[in-house]
XYZ file of C-alpha atoms in Angstrom:
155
model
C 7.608 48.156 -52.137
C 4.420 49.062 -52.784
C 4.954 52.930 -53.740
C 7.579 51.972 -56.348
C 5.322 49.603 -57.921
C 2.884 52.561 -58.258
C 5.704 54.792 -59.819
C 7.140 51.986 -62.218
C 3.410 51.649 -63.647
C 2.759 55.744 -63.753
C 5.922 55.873 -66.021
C 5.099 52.539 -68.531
C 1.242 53.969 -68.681
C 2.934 57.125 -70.165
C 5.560 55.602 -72.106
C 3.112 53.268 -73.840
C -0.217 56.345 -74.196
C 2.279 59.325 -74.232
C 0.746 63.064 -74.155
C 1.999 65.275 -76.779
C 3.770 63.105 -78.891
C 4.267 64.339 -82.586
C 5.013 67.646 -83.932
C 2.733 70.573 -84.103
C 3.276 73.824 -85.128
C 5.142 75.878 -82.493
C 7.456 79.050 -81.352
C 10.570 77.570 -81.024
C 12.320 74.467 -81.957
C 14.937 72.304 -80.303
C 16.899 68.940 -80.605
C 18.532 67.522 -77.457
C 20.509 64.023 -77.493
C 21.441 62.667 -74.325
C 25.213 61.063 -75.406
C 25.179 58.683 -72.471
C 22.354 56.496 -73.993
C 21.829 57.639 -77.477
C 18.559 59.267 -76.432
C 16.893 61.896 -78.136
C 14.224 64.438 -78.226
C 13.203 67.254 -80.743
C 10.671 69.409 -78.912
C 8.563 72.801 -80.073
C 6.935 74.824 -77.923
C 3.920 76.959 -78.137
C 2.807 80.037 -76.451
C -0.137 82.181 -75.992
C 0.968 85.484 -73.899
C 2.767 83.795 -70.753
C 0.558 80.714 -71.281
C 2.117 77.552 -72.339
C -0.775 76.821 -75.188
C 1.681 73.184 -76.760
C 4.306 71.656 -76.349
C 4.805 68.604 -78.883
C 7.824 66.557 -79.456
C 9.306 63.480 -81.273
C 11.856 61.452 -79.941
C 13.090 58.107 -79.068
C 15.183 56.414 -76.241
C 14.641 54.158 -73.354
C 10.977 54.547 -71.517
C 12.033 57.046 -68.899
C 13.165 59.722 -71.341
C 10.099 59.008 -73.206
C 7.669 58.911 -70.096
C 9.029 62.259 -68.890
C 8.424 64.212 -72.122
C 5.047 62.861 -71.803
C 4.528 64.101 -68.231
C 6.083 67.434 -69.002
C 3.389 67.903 -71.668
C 0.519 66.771 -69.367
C 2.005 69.120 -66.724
C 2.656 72.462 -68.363
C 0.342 72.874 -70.823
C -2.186 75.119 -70.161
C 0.108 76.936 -66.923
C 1.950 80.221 -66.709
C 5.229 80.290 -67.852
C 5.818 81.497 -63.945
C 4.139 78.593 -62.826
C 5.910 76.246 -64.988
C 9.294 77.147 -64.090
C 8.253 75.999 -60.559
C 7.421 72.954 -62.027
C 10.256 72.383 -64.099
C 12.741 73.574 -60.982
C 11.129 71.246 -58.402
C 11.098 68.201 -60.792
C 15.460 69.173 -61.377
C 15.950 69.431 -57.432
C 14.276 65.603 -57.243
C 16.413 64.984 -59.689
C 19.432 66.110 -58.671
C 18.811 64.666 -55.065
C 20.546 61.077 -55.827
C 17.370 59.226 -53.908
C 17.990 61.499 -51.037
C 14.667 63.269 -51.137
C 11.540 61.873 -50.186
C 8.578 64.087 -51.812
C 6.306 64.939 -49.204
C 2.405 66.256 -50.053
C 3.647 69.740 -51.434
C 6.228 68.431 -53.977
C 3.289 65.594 -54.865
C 0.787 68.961 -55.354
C 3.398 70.723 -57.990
C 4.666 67.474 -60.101
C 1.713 65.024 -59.831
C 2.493 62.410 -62.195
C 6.380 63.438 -61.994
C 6.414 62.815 -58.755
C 7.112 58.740 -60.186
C 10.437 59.559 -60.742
C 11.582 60.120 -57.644
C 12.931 56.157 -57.742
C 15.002 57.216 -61.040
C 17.287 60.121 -58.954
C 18.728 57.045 -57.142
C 20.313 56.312 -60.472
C 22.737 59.346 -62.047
C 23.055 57.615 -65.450
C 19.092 57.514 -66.090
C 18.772 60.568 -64.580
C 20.022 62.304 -67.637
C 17.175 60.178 -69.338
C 14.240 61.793 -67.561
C 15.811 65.239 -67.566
C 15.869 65.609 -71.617
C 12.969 67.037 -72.513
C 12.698 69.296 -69.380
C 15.957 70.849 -70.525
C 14.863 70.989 -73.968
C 11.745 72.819 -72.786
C 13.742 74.875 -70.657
C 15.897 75.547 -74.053
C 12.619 75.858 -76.110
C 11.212 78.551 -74.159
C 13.997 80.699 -73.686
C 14.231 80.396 -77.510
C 10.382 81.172 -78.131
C 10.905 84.542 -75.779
C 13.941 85.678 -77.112
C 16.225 84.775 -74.346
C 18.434 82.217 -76.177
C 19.122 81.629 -80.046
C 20.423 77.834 -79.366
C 18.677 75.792 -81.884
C 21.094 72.519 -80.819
C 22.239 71.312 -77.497
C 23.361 68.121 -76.186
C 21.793 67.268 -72.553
């Protein structure tokens, strides 16, 4: 299929040039490890007001979990945190959806590049993979604004 070609090569093009990658100075701090796979991510996040200014992060695992930190960077830095939440909770419900739901132009408009991994919701063991770093962001930024004082968690 043509589409999942197109999907298979957005995630490799930001596994092999990933956004973001390497720690930079930041308001909170957080190590995820998905136990599944051995995956792991330590992510920092930066604000500016309610604008996500960084978000930088280490890691290693398989190509997916790497991919989707990468796309998480490209896709909320720079937004609201209002505006990122949206983000964050569309990409989950495609996640959660087991391959059920197919993203039509609106979902494409909110998670652009994320949008590839609708193929990877088909597969509950990897979906763990591409959901690290968007719960370590989610952990980050409750961190950063005072909502949370987890410095660990396991995905």
């Amino acid at each position: 299929m043509k589409l999942d070609s197109m999907y298979q090569e957005v995630i490799l093009d930001h596994y092999k040039n990933p956004h973001g990658k390497g720690l930079r100075e930041g308001d909170a701090e957080v190590h995820h490890v998905n136990p599944t796979c051995g995956d792991e991510i330590t992510l920092r996040v930066r604000y500016d007001g309610e604008t996500i200014s960084d978000v930088s992060y280490e890691g290693q695992g398989c190509s997916i979990s790497q991919a989707s930190a990468s796309v998480l960077n490209e896709l909320l830095v720079g937004k609201e945190l209002g505006q990122a939440r949206t983000i964050q909770e569309t990409f989950l419900e495609l996640m959660q959806s087991r391959g059920q739901l197919e993203p039509d132009e609106a979902m494409e408009d909110v998670l652009e590049d994320a949008v590839a991994f609708a193929g990877v919701s088909k597969y509950p063991a990897r979906v763990k993979c591409a959901l690290l770093s968007w719960m370590a962001w989610k952990d980050a930024t409750a961190q950063a604004l005072g909502e949370d004082s987890v410095k660990e968690r396991t995905a």
